[in-house]
Amino acid sequence: MNRKRLIAALVASLWGSPTPAQSVWNDFQIHGFGAQAVLKTSDNRWFGDSDQTSFDFTELGVNASLRVLPELLVAGQVLARRAGGMSEGTPAIDYALADISLLDSPQHGVHVRLGRIKNPLGLYNETRDVPFTHPGIFLPQVVYFDRVRNLVLSSDGAALFGETTTDFGTFSGTLVYGQSLVDENVEWSYLNGNFPGDIAPDGNSWIGSAWFTSSSQRLKLGLSGAALALRFRPDRDVAWTLDSGTTDILYWIASAQYRAEDWSLTAEYAREPLQWRSYGPAFPDRKAVGEGYYVQATYRVRPPLQLMLTYQEGFADRQDREGNALSAATGGLAPAFSGFSKIWSLGLRWDIDEHWMVRAEYQHNEGTFILSPRENPDPDALAKYWNLFGLQVVFRF
């Protein structure tokens, strides 16, 4: 499958169909959003020069959908995202898909989706780029890694989605088969550097999810995961680089959320078995099991004001929770605290009206596991304890 041709064809289909023009355009919708944040950290870099105050976290998105036929919906979104040294803000296709309804009734639904598809990972991955859909400025980083965001965000391929509604609740599931999106941040995160050569998907990936939502819509439980592999292709024209190696990734998330009228409680647990093979003597074969979890509570003080409290922990290897083995394996180059993160977050959200929102967030961090080595290439400059303050303004139409 040539994914560029497929995506171009799907986007082009937004502007033409055999259906009469009047009925088509009655079902056309377009929306958008913009978000700008200012960030300040006591130490370390988070989305730009945050230790000096950073304005380098900006998101601009436009999405559209069109029901071409009763059984066919096409939709897409273009996103420009600037995120410090991890993203320069170049507009890109966030998703572009055709949704074909095979069965659609009040109790049952079966759909096939083709194109660039948002991966159904966890509670927030499919909507992570729409700021109004999550409580804080940042999603919990020990589960939703912004440093490898594109790798888990979308896949180019096909998905099968089904759901059934009973008196007890709604059961749904999705299975996606396609190719992951890989950028330079993935190499920095999984190989801890930028080596001469390219990293790319090694074959296609599988992503799946299963969800239960109670009939009251208050309780939601889910299990989701992805299996994929990466291959490094070395540049043969340089004196030295890594060998042609592979990284195998199995990433899964268990999710639970309870929502009452004025408060909600959310918890997710993620585990990521990893295996590095055949990179050569400079990068020995090894295995690790990454782990992360968080608990988040929100409370609506008044209709427009919401408080958020989050605690999260993440580990590069669950068998090395203090990072000592990691530090020893690098000859002390990597500090032990780079193997874990423990974070308290307090946030305030103010929904001014249906179009405008302002958020403030404070974090106290122990450890630097969540940080991008691309933005923080010097391990000696890292601080174990650091604070983050962020303020974000969001608009949507």
Coordinates of C-alpha atoms in Angstrom, one line a residue, residues 7-377:
I7 CA -4.1 9.6 1.9
A8 CA -4.1 12.0 -1.0
A9 CA -7.0 10.1 -2.6
L10 CA -9.0 10.2 0.7
V11 CA -8.4 13.9 1.2
A12 CA -9.4 14.6 -2.4
S13 CA -12.6 12.7 -2.0
L14 CA -13.8 15.4 0.4
W15 CA -14.3 17.6 -2.6
G16 CA -16.2 15.3 -5.0
S17 CA -18.8 12.6 -5.0
P18 CA -21.6 11.3 -7.2
T19 CA -24.2 12.5 -4.6
P20 CA -26.2 15.7 -5.5
A21 CA -24.3 18.7 -4.3
Q22 CA -27.0 20.1 -2.1
S23 CA -27.4 17.0 0.0
V24 CA -23.7 16.5 0.3
W25 CA -22.9 20.0 1.5
N26 CA -25.7 19.8 4.1
D27 CA -23.6 17.1 5.7
F28 CA -20.3 18.9 5.5
Q29 CA -18.7 20.1 8.8
I30 CA -15.5 22.0 9.5
H31 CA -14.0 22.9 12.8
G32 CA -10.7 24.1 14.1
F33 CA -8.7 25.1 17.1
G34 CA -5.6 27.0 18.2
A35 CA -3.6 26.7 21.4
Q36 CA -0.6 28.7 22.7
A37 CA 1.3 28.0 26.0
V38 CA 4.0 29.6 28.0
L39 CA 6.2 27.3 30.0
K40 CA 8.8 27.8 32.7
T41 CA 10.9 25.1 34.4
S42 CA 13.3 25.5 37.3
D43 CA 15.8 23.2 35.5
N44 CA 15.9 21.0 32.3
R45 CA 14.2 21.7 29.0
W46 CA 10.6 20.9 28.3
F47 CA 9.2 22.0 24.9
G48 CA 11.9 24.5 24.2
D49 CA 14.1 26.7 26.4
S50 CA 11.7 26.4 29.3
D51 CA 14.5 27.1 31.8
Q52 CA 14.5 30.6 30.3
T53 CA 10.7 30.6 29.7
S54 CA 9.5 29.0 26.5
F55 CA 6.7 30.0 24.1
D56 CA 7.5 27.1 21.8
F57 CA 4.4 25.0 22.4
T58 CA 1.7 25.9 19.8
E59 CA -1.0 23.9 18.1
L60 CA -3.2 24.8 15.2
G61 CA -5.6 22.4 13.7
V62 CA -8.4 22.3 11.1
N63 CA -10.6 19.3 10.6
A64 CA -13.5 18.5 8.2
S65 CA -15.9 15.7 7.6
L66 CA -18.4 14.9 4.9
R67 CA -21.0 12.2 4.7
V68 CA -20.8 11.3 1.0
L69 CA -23.3 8.5 1.3
P70 CA -25.4 7.2 4.2
E71 CA -22.8 4.4 4.5
L72 CA -19.7 6.5 3.8
L73 CA -18.1 9.3 5.8
V74 CA -14.8 10.9 4.9
A75 CA -12.9 13.0 7.4
G76 CA -9.5 14.5 7.9
Q77 CA -7.4 17.0 10.0
V78 CA -4.4 19.1 9.2
L79 CA -2.3 19.9 12.3
A80 CA 0.6 22.4 12.7
R81 CA 2.4 21.6 16.0
R82 CA 5.4 23.4 17.4
A83 CA 6.8 21.6 20.4
G84 CA 10.3 22.9 21.3
G85 CA 13.1 20.9 19.7
M86 CA 10.7 18.0 19.0
S87 CA 8.5 19.6 16.3
E88 CA 9.0 22.7 14.2
G89 CA 5.3 23.3 13.4
T90 CA 5.3 22.2 9.8
P91 CA 1.6 21.4 8.8
A92 CA 1.0 17.7 8.5
I93 CA -2.0 15.3 8.0
D94 CA -3.0 14.2 11.5
Y95 CA -5.6 11.8 10.1
A96 CA -7.5 11.3 6.8
L97 CA -9.8 8.4 6.5
A98 CA -12.9 6.9 4.9
D99 CA -15.4 5.3 7.3
I100 CA -17.6 2.7 5.7
S101 CA -20.6 1.5 7.6
L102 CA -21.3 -2.2 7.2
L103 CA -23.9 -2.4 9.9
D104 CA -25.6 0.5 11.6
S105 CA -28.5 0.0 14.0
P106 CA -29.4 1.3 17.5
Q107 CA -28.0 -1.8 19.1
H108 CA -25.1 -2.8 16.8
G109 CA -22.5 -1.2 14.5
V110 CA -19.7 -2.5 12.3
H111 CA -17.4 -0.1 10.4
V112 CA -14.3 -0.3 8.2
R113 CA -11.9 2.6 8.2
L114 CA -9.2 3.2 5.6
G115 CA -6.5 5.8 5.5
R116 CA -4.5 7.5 8.2
I117 CA -6.3 6.3 11.3
K118 CA -5.9 7.5 14.9
N119 CA -4.7 4.6 17.0
P120 CA -7.2 3.6 19.7
L121 CA -4.7 3.5 22.6
G122 CA -5.8 4.4 26.1
L123 CA -8.5 6.9 26.9
Y124 CA -6.9 9.9 25.2
N125 CA -4.7 9.0 22.3
E126 CA -7.4 9.4 19.6
T127 CA -8.3 13.0 20.8
R128 CA -4.9 14.0 22.3
D129 CA -4.4 16.8 19.7
V130 CA -7.7 18.5 20.6
P131 CA -6.9 20.5 23.8
F132 CA -10.6 20.7 25.0
T133 CA -10.8 16.9 25.3
H134 CA -8.3 16.4 28.2
P135 CA -8.1 18.0 31.7
G136 CA -4.5 19.3 31.7
I137 CA -2.2 21.1 29.4
F138 CA -0.2 17.8 29.1
L139 CA -1.4 14.3 29.1
P140 CA 0.3 12.0 31.8
Q141 CA 3.7 11.6 30.2
V142 CA 4.4 8.2 31.7
V143 CA 1.7 6.7 29.5
Y144 CA 1.3 9.2 26.6
F145 CA 4.9 10.0 25.7
D146 CA 5.1 13.3 23.8
R147 CA 8.8 12.5 23.0
V148 CA 7.6 9.6 20.6
R149 CA 4.1 11.1 20.0
N150 CA 4.0 10.4 16.2
L151 CA 4.9 6.7 16.7
V152 CA 1.7 6.0 18.7
L153 CA -0.6 8.7 17.3
S154 CA -1.7 7.3 13.9
S155 CA -1.2 4.4 11.5
D156 CA -1.6 4.3 7.7
G157 CA -3.7 1.3 6.9
A158 CA -7.1 -0.2 7.7
A159 CA -9.2 -0.7 10.8
L160 CA -12.2 -2.8 11.8
F161 CA -14.5 -1.3 14.5
G162 CA -17.5 -2.9 16.1
E163 CA -19.8 -2.2 19.0
T164 CA -22.9 -3.6 20.6
T165 CA -25.3 -2.1 23.1
T166 CA -27.0 -4.1 25.8
D167 CA -29.1 -3.2 28.9
F168 CA -25.9 -3.6 30.9
G169 CA -23.8 -1.3 28.8
T170 CA -21.9 -0.9 25.5
F171 CA -19.1 -3.2 24.4
S172 CA -16.8 -2.0 21.5
G173 CA -13.5 -3.0 19.9
T174 CA -11.1 -1.9 17.2
L175 CA -8.4 -3.7 15.3
V176 CA -5.9 -1.7 13.2
Y177 CA -3.3 -3.0 10.8
G178 CA -0.9 -0.6 9.1
Q179 CA 2.3 1.2 9.2
S180 CA 3.4 3.4 12.1
L181 CA 4.7 7.0 11.6
V182 CA 8.3 7.4 12.5
D183 CA 10.3 10.6 12.9
E184 CA 13.7 11.6 14.3
N185 CA 12.3 11.8 17.9
V186 CA 11.8 8.0 17.8
E187 CA 15.5 7.4 17.1
W188 CA 16.5 9.8 19.9
S189 CA 14.2 8.1 22.4
Y190 CA 14.9 4.4 21.6
L191 CA 18.6 4.7 20.5
N192 CA 19.4 7.7 22.8
G193 CA 21.0 9.6 19.9
N194 CA 20.9 10.6 16.3
F195 CA 23.2 8.2 14.3
P196 CA 24.1 8.3 10.6
G197 CA 21.3 6.4 9.0
D198 CA 17.5 6.2 9.2
I199 CA 15.1 4.5 11.4
A200 CA 11.8 3.2 9.9
P201 CA 9.0 0.7 10.6
D202 CA 10.1 -2.9 10.2
G203 CA 6.9 -4.2 8.6
N204 CA 3.4 -3.3 9.6
S205 CA 2.0 -3.0 13.1
W206 CA -1.1 -4.3 14.9
I207 CA -3.1 -2.1 17.3
G208 CA -6.2 -3.3 19.1
S209 CA -8.6 -2.1 21.8
A210 CA -11.6 -3.4 23.8
W211 CA -13.9 -1.2 25.8
F212 CA -16.9 -1.4 28.1
T213 CA -19.0 1.7 28.9
S214 CA -21.8 1.3 31.5
S215 CA -25.4 2.1 30.5
S216 CA -25.2 5.3 32.8
Q217 CA -22.1 6.4 30.8
R218 CA -20.3 6.9 34.1
L219 CA -17.9 3.9 34.1
K220 CA -15.5 3.1 31.3
L221 CA -13.0 0.3 31.3
G222 CA -10.6 -0.7 28.5
L223 CA -7.6 -2.6 27.4
S224 CA -5.6 -1.5 24.4
G225 CA -2.2 -2.2 22.9
A226 CA 0.2 -2.1 19.9
A227 CA 2.8 -4.5 18.6
L228 CA 5.4 -3.0 16.2
A229 CA 9.1 -3.2 15.2
L230 CA 11.6 -0.6 14.1
R231 CA 14.7 -1.1 11.9
F232 CA 17.7 1.1 11.8
R233 CA 19.3 1.4 8.3
P234 CA 22.9 2.7 8.7
D235 CA 24.5 5.1 6.3
R236 CA 27.2 3.1 4.6
D237 CA 29.1 6.2 3.5
V238 CA 30.4 7.2 7.0
A239 CA 33.3 5.9 8.9
W240 CA 31.2 4.6 11.9
T241 CA 27.6 4.2 12.8
L242 CA 25.4 1.5 14.4
D243 CA 24.8 -1.8 12.6
S244 CA 21.5 -2.6 11.0
G245 CA 19.5 -3.5 14.1
T246 CA 15.9 -3.8 15.2
T247 CA 13.8 -2.7 18.2
D248 CA 10.7 -4.8 19.0
I249 CA 8.0 -3.0 20.9
L250 CA 4.9 -4.4 22.7
Y251 CA 2.9 -1.5 24.3
W252 CA -0.3 -2.0 26.2
I253 CA -2.6 0.1 28.5
A254 CA -5.2 -0.8 31.0
S255 CA -7.7 2.0 31.5
A256 CA -10.5 2.9 34.0
Q257 CA -12.5 6.0 34.4
Y258 CA -15.5 7.0 36.6
R259 CA -17.3 10.2 35.9
A260 CA -19.9 11.8 38.2
E261 CA -21.7 15.0 37.7
D262 CA -19.1 17.3 39.3
W263 CA -16.0 15.0 39.6
S264 CA -14.2 12.2 37.9
L265 CA -11.5 9.7 38.7
T266 CA -9.2 8.3 36.0
A267 CA -6.4 5.7 36.2
E268 CA -4.3 4.0 33.6
Y269 CA -1.4 1.5 33.7
A270 CA 1.0 1.0 30.8
R271 CA 3.7 -1.6 30.2
E272 CA 6.2 -1.6 27.3
P273 CA 8.3 -4.7 26.8
L274 CA 11.3 -3.8 24.6
Q275 CA 14.1 -5.7 22.8
W276 CA 17.1 -4.3 21.0
R277 CA 18.9 -6.6 18.6
S278 CA 21.9 -6.6 16.3
Y279 CA 23.0 -2.9 16.6
G280 CA 26.6 -3.9 17.1
P281 CA 29.1 -3.8 20.0
A282 CA 28.5 -0.1 20.7
F283 CA 24.9 -0.9 21.4
P284 CA 24.7 -4.4 22.9
D285 CA 21.6 -6.6 22.7
R286 CA 19.3 -6.1 25.7
K287 CA 15.7 -6.3 27.0
A288 CA 13.8 -4.0 29.2
V289 CA 10.2 -3.6 30.3
G290 CA 9.0 0.0 30.6
E291 CA 6.2 0.8 33.0
G292 CA 4.0 3.8 33.8
Y293 CA 0.8 4.6 35.7
Y294 CA -1.2 7.5 36.9
V295 CA -4.2 8.4 39.0
Q296 CA -6.0 11.7 38.1
A297 CA -8.9 13.4 39.9
T298 CA -10.9 16.3 38.6
Y299 CA -13.5 18.4 40.5
R300 CA -15.8 21.1 39.0
V301 CA -15.8 23.9 41.5
R302 CA -18.3 25.9 39.4
P303 CA -19.7 25.3 35.9
P304 CA -16.7 27.1 34.2
L305 CA -14.0 26.1 36.7
Q306 CA -12.3 22.7 37.1
L307 CA -9.5 21.6 39.4
M308 CA -7.2 18.7 38.5
L309 CA -4.8 16.6 40.7
T310 CA -2.6 13.9 39.2
Y311 CA 0.1 11.6 40.5
Q312 CA 2.2 9.6 38.0
E313 CA 5.2 7.3 38.0
G314 CA 7.2 5.9 35.1
F315 CA 10.3 3.7 34.7
A316 CA 12.5 2.9 31.8
D317 CA 12.8 -0.6 33.2
R318 CA 10.4 -2.0 35.9
Q319 CA 13.3 -4.2 37.1
D320 CA 15.5 -1.1 37.7
R321 CA 13.1 1.3 39.4
E322 CA 15.9 3.4 40.8
G323 CA 17.9 3.6 37.6
N324 CA 21.1 2.2 39.1
A325 CA 21.5 -0.6 36.5
L326 CA 21.0 2.0 33.7
S327 CA 23.6 4.2 35.1
A328 CA 26.1 1.4 35.5
A329 CA 25.5 0.1 32.0
T330 CA 26.5 3.5 30.6
G331 CA 29.5 3.8 32.8
G332 CA 27.8 6.6 34.8
L333 CA 27.2 8.7 31.7
A334 CA 23.4 8.5 32.3
P335 CA 22.4 9.5 35.8
A336 CA 20.3 7.0 37.7
F337 CA 17.4 9.4 37.9
S338 CA 17.1 9.4 34.1
G339 CA 15.5 6.0 34.5
F340 CA 12.4 7.1 36.3
S341 CA 9.9 10.0 36.8
K342 CA 7.6 10.7 39.7
I343 CA 5.3 13.7 39.2
W344 CA 2.7 15.6 41.2
S345 CA 0.5 17.9 39.1
L346 CA -2.1 20.5 40.1
G347 CA -4.1 22.2 37.4
L348 CA -6.9 24.7 37.0
R349 CA -9.2 24.9 33.9
W350 CA -11.4 27.9 33.1
D351 CA -14.0 27.4 30.3
I352 CA -14.7 31.1 29.5
D353 CA -17.3 30.2 27.0
E354 CA -17.8 27.5 24.3
H355 CA -14.9 28.9 22.2
W356 CA -12.3 30.0 24.8
M357 CA -10.5 28.2 27.5
V358 CA -7.5 29.0 29.8
R359 CA -5.5 26.4 31.8
A360 CA -2.8 26.7 34.4
E361 CA -0.7 23.8 35.6
Y362 CA 2.1 23.2 38.1
Q363 CA 4.2 20.1 38.3
H364 CA 6.8 18.9 40.8
N365 CA 9.1 16.3 39.1
E366 CA 11.6 13.8 40.6
G367 CA 13.6 12.2 37.8
T368 CA 13.9 12.9 34.1
F369 CA 12.6 9.7 32.4
I370 CA 9.8 11.7 30.5
L371 CA 12.3 14.2 29.1
S372 CA 13.3 14.1 25.4
P373 CA 17.1 13.4 25.0
R374 CA 16.8 15.4 21.8
E375 CA 16.0 18.5 23.9
N376 CA 18.3 17.5 26.7
P377 CA 21.4 15.9 25.0

